[in-house]
Amino acid sequence: QKEVEQNSGPLSVPEGAIASLNCTYSDRGSQSFFWYRQYSGKSPELIMSIYSNGDKEDGRFTAQLNKASQYVSLLIRDSQPSDSATYLCAVNRSGGSYIPTFGRGTSLIVHP
Amino acid sequence: GAVVSQHPSRVICKSGTSVKIECRSLDFQATTMFWYRQFPKQSLMLMATSNEGSKATYEQGVEKDKFLINHASLTLSTLTVTSAHPEDSSFYICSASPPGAREQFFGPGTRLTVL
């Protein structure tokens, strides 16, 4: 069973700070990586996708990927209380599959 | 982004009854859709892959006779929970991916409560 591991948290940061969320995965052949945000009682919403090693920035969000270390992270700059949610890391199965495996998610709390 | 809808958003039923949940891709065609279940404070668990025009592929441990999936068109997949029991109470979410896209887009989910 391929695994995606995340610290469940909660991760608590003050408003305006940088929140750093981490994820490791076991499937060495995975090529596609995603971060989803899930508010309580709602379904996941795609925030970032990353396919190549390095950084990818989109607004206040930066995804970082290191395939050699099997590690993917999400940085949220200038964190806002509205960013408080659970962040799910998803990794597509190897072999060109579009089937994602999800981590358990990290709960982020941004306090004013 | 791509839009996926689900109906109903919430359903309460008696134990032993069957419940049908619909998942639709509104602005794209989807040959494949996915069904997930999420218990409180747990991650998404893939139940099955719904394939248009052919049988669904179920994940290990998911009873195919209990969770019936039909993908009759390129925009509609249905999940029927047969003879529902209280332990089937959960948040059921579908997802789909437009042609060529690697990411999944999720429906809003269906909250099932079995009394």
Short mmCIF file of C-alpha atoms in Angstrom, two decimals:
data_model
loop_
_atom_site.label_atom_id
_atom_site.label_comp_id
_atom_site.label_asym_id
_atom_site.label_seq_id
_atom_site.Cartn_x
_atom_site.Cartn_y
_atom_site.Cartn_z
CA GLN A 1 0.00 0.00 0.00
CA LYS A 2 1.51 3.27 -1.08
CA GLU A 3 1.54 5.84 1.69
CA VAL A 4 1.30 9.60 1.93
CA GLU A 5 2.26 10.90 5.34
CA GLN A 6 1.38 14.22 6.90
CA ASN A 7 1.57 15.57 10.41
CA SER A 8 -2.03 15.89 11.56
CA GLY A 9 -1.30 19.01 13.60
CA PRO A 10 -2.89 21.28 14.47
CA LEU A 11 -0.34 23.75 13.21
CA SER A 12 -1.03 27.10 14.80
CA VAL A 13 0.45 30.29 13.36
CA PRO A 14 -0.27 33.96 13.95
CA GLU A 15 -1.89 36.05 11.26
CA GLY A 16 0.68 37.35 8.80
CA ALA A 17 3.18 34.55 9.44
CA ILE A 18 4.37 31.86 7.05
CA ALA A 19 2.72 28.48 7.46
CA SER A 20 4.78 25.49 6.37
CA LEU A 21 3.04 22.20 5.65
CA ASN A 22 4.95 19.02 4.86
CA CYS A 23 4.24 15.71 3.21
CA THR A 24 6.25 12.58 2.43
CA TYR A 25 5.30 9.77 0.10
CA SER A 26 6.46 6.25 -0.47
CA ASP A 27 5.77 5.64 -4.18
CA ARG A 28 9.06 6.50 -5.88
CA GLY A 29 7.45 6.44 -9.31
CA SER A 30 4.88 9.14 -8.56
CA GLN A 31 5.00 12.08 -10.94
CA SER A 32 2.10 14.31 -9.91
CA PHE A 33 1.58 16.02 -6.59
CA PHE A 34 -1.22 18.19 -5.30
CA TRP A 35 -2.30 20.24 -2.34
CA TYR A 36 -5.98 20.52 -1.52
CA ARG A 37 -7.65 22.70 1.08
CA GLN A 38 -10.66 21.31 2.92
CA TYR A 39 -12.84 23.40 5.17
CA SER A 40 -14.82 21.58 7.84
CA GLY A 41 -17.86 19.87 6.36
CA LYS A 42 -16.84 20.73 2.79
CA SER A 43 -15.16 18.84 -0.01
CA PRO A 44 -11.52 19.41 -0.99
CA GLU A 45 -10.55 22.31 -3.21
CA LEU A 46 -7.42 22.23 -5.34
CA ILE A 47 -4.81 24.82 -4.37
CA MET A 48 -1.62 23.77 -6.09
CA SER A 49 -0.25 21.14 -8.38
CA ILE A 50 3.44 20.44 -8.95
CA TYR A 51 5.13 17.97 -11.25
CA SER A 52 8.83 18.95 -11.36
CA ASN A 53 11.47 19.30 -8.70
CA GLY A 54 11.81 22.78 -7.28
CA ASP A 55 9.41 25.52 -6.33
CA LYS A 56 6.15 26.63 -7.85
CA GLU A 57 4.54 29.87 -6.72
CA ASP A 58 0.94 31.01 -7.06
CA GLY A 59 0.03 34.11 -5.12
CA ARG A 60 0.62 33.52 -1.43
CA PHE A 61 1.18 29.79 -1.99
CA THR A 62 4.43 28.05 -2.86
CA ALA A 63 4.68 24.33 -3.44
CA GLN A 64 8.07 22.67 -3.17
CA LEU A 65 8.95 19.23 -4.53
CA ASN A 66 12.00 17.05 -3.95
CA LYS A 67 11.54 13.69 -5.65
CA ALA A 68 14.88 12.33 -4.44
CA SER A 69 13.77 12.84 -0.84
CA GLN A 70 10.15 11.97 -1.68
CA TYR A 71 9.05 15.16 -0.05
CA VAL A 72 6.57 17.85 -0.98
CA SER A 73 5.68 20.95 0.98
CA LEU A 74 3.34 23.91 0.89
CA LEU A 75 4.20 27.37 2.15
CA ILE A 76 1.50 29.91 2.82
CA ARG A 77 2.79 33.45 3.13
CA ASP A 78 0.97 36.22 4.99
CA SER A 79 -1.37 33.67 6.56
CA GLN A 80 -4.93 34.82 7.12
CA PRO A 81 -7.61 33.47 9.48
CA SER A 82 -9.50 32.40 6.36
CA ASP A 83 -6.64 30.01 5.60
CA SER A 84 -7.62 27.97 8.66
CA ALA A 85 -8.54 24.57 7.23
CA THR A 86 -7.21 21.09 6.73
CA TYR A 87 -4.63 20.78 3.97
CA LEU A 88 -4.48 17.48 2.13
CA CYS A 89 -1.44 16.29 0.25
CA ALA A 90 -2.26 14.05 -2.71
CA VAL A 91 0.09 11.98 -4.83
CA ASN A 92 -0.89 10.24 -8.04
CA ARG A 93 0.00 6.60 -8.22
CA SER A 94 2.98 5.70 -10.37
CA GLY A 95 2.70 4.50 -13.94
CA GLY A 96 0.96 7.59 -15.25
CA SER A 97 -2.11 6.97 -13.13
CA TYR A 98 -4.56 9.78 -12.42
CA ILE A 99 -5.65 8.04 -9.23
CA PRO A 100 -4.50 10.05 -6.19
CA THR A 101 -3.58 8.77 -2.78
CA PHE A 102 -4.35 11.26 -0.04
CA GLY A 103 -2.60 11.97 3.21
CA ARG A 104 -4.64 12.38 6.38
CA GLY A 105 -4.26 16.14 6.19
CA THR A 106 -2.75 18.81 8.41
CA SER A 107 -5.04 21.07 10.36
CA LEU A 108 -3.92 24.70 10.13
CA ILE A 109 -5.14 27.34 12.54
CA VAL A 110 -4.31 30.97 11.83
CA HIS A 111 -5.08 33.09 14.86
CA PRO A 112 -5.55 36.87 14.74
CA GLY B 1 -11.69 25.20 -13.13
CA ALA B 2 -13.84 22.21 -13.91
CA VAL B 3 -17.16 21.93 -12.12
CA VAL B 4 -18.50 18.76 -10.54
CA SER B 5 -21.88 18.59 -8.86
CA GLN B 6 -23.41 16.06 -6.49
CA HIS B 7 -26.97 15.38 -5.46
CA PRO B 8 -28.28 15.22 -2.84
CA SER B 9 -26.06 17.23 -0.52
CA ARG B 10 -27.55 15.60 2.54
CA VAL B 11 -29.67 12.51 3.10
CA ILE B 12 -31.06 10.83 6.16
CA CYS B 13 -32.48 7.35 5.78
CA LYS B 14 -33.59 4.39 7.83
CA SER B 15 -31.44 1.32 8.25
CA GLY B 16 -32.04 -1.22 5.50
CA THR B 17 -32.99 1.25 2.80
CA SER B 18 -30.99 2.09 -0.31
CA VAL B 19 -29.68 5.52 -1.18
CA LYS B 20 -28.59 6.80 -4.58
CA ILE B 21 -26.06 9.61 -4.96
CA GLU B 22 -25.47 11.33 -8.30
CA CYS B 23 -22.24 12.88 -9.51
CA ARG B 24 -22.19 15.06 -12.60
CA SER B 25 -19.42 16.79 -14.52
CA LEU B 26 -21.03 20.03 -15.64
CA ASP B 27 -18.59 21.52 -18.15
CA PHE B 28 -16.56 18.58 -19.35
CA GLN B 29 -16.91 14.94 -20.21
CA ALA B 30 -15.44 12.39 -17.87
CA THR B 31 -14.78 8.82 -18.88
CA THR B 32 -13.61 8.17 -15.36
CA MET B 33 -14.96 9.40 -12.04
CA PHE B 34 -13.91 8.51 -8.53
CA TRP B 35 -15.91 7.88 -5.38
CA TYR B 36 -14.48 8.58 -1.95
CA ARG B 37 -15.70 8.20 1.60
CA GLN B 38 -14.52 10.32 4.49
CA PHE B 39 -15.25 9.60 8.12
CA PRO B 40 -14.88 12.43 10.69
CA LYS B 41 -11.28 13.56 11.14
CA GLN B 42 -10.10 10.92 8.68
CA SER B 43 -8.62 11.27 5.24
CA LEU B 44 -10.35 10.62 1.97
CA MET B 45 -10.53 6.94 1.19
CA LEU B 46 -10.96 5.95 -2.43
CA MET B 47 -13.81 3.49 -2.74
CA ALA B 48 -13.96 2.87 -6.45
CA THR B 49 -13.18 4.13 -9.92
CA SER B 50 -16.23 4.57 -12.10
CA ASN B 51 -15.65 3.84 -15.79
CA GLU B 52 -18.08 5.02 -18.45
CA GLY B 53 -19.58 2.09 -20.27
CA SER B 54 -17.87 -0.59 -18.24
CA LYS B 55 -17.70 -2.01 -14.74
CA ALA B 56 -16.36 0.00 -11.86
CA THR B 57 -13.06 -0.89 -10.27
CA TYR B 58 -13.34 -1.26 -6.52
CA GLU B 59 -10.58 -0.74 -3.98
CA GLN B 60 -9.61 -3.59 -1.72
CA GLY B 61 -12.07 -4.08 1.10
CA VAL B 62 -14.97 -2.24 -0.58
CA GLU B 63 -18.01 -4.44 -1.12
CA LYS B 64 -19.09 -4.12 -4.73
CA ASP B 65 -22.50 -5.60 -4.03
CA LYS B 66 -23.16 -3.03 -1.35
CA PHE B 67 -21.86 0.02 -3.18
CA LEU B 68 -23.27 -0.15 -6.68
CA ILE B 69 -21.76 2.18 -9.23
CA ASN B 70 -23.20 3.02 -12.61
CA HIS B 71 -21.52 5.33 -15.13
CA ALA B 72 -24.07 5.43 -17.89
CA SER B 73 -22.95 8.61 -19.62
CA LEU B 74 -19.87 10.79 -19.97
CA THR B 75 -21.24 13.28 -17.44
CA LEU B 76 -23.01 11.14 -14.86
CA SER B 77 -21.97 8.52 -12.35
CA THR B 78 -24.20 7.19 -9.58
CA LEU B 79 -23.35 5.47 -6.33
CA THR B 80 -26.07 3.42 -4.66
CA VAL B 81 -25.57 2.37 -1.07
CA THR B 82 -27.72 -0.72 -0.74
CA SER B 83 -29.24 -1.87 2.54
CA ALA B 84 -27.61 0.99 4.37
CA HIS B 85 -26.63 0.61 8.01
CA PRO B 86 -25.53 3.17 10.59
CA GLU B 87 -21.88 2.31 9.98
CA ASP B 88 -22.33 3.52 6.39
CA SER B 89 -22.98 7.02 7.69
CA SER B 90 -20.24 9.15 6.21
CA PHE B 91 -19.36 11.94 3.82
CA TYR B 92 -19.35 10.62 0.26
CA ILE B 93 -17.47 12.67 -2.32
CA CYS B 94 -16.99 12.16 -6.03
CA SER B 95 -14.31 13.59 -8.25
CA ALA B 96 -13.52 13.79 -11.93
CA SER B 97 -10.78 15.05 -14.15
CA PRO B 98 -11.17 16.80 -17.53
CA PRO B 99 -9.46 15.08 -20.46
CA GLY B 100 -5.71 15.52 -20.25
CA ALA B 101 -5.74 16.95 -16.72
CA ARG B 102 -3.88 15.23 -13.90
CA GLU B 103 -5.70 16.85 -11.01
CA GLN B 104 -9.05 15.86 -9.61
CA PHE B 105 -11.96 18.23 -9.16
CA PHE B 106 -14.34 17.34 -6.39
CA GLY B 107 -18.07 17.54 -6.06
CA PRO B 108 -19.44 19.24 -2.95
CA GLY B 109 -20.08 15.91 -1.22
CA THR B 110 -23.09 14.08 0.18
CA ARG B 111 -23.58 13.70 3.91
CA LEU B 112 -25.29 10.36 4.55
CA THR B 113 -26.83 9.61 7.91
CA VAL B 114 -28.35 6.18 8.47
CA LEU B 115 -30.62 5.92 11.48
#
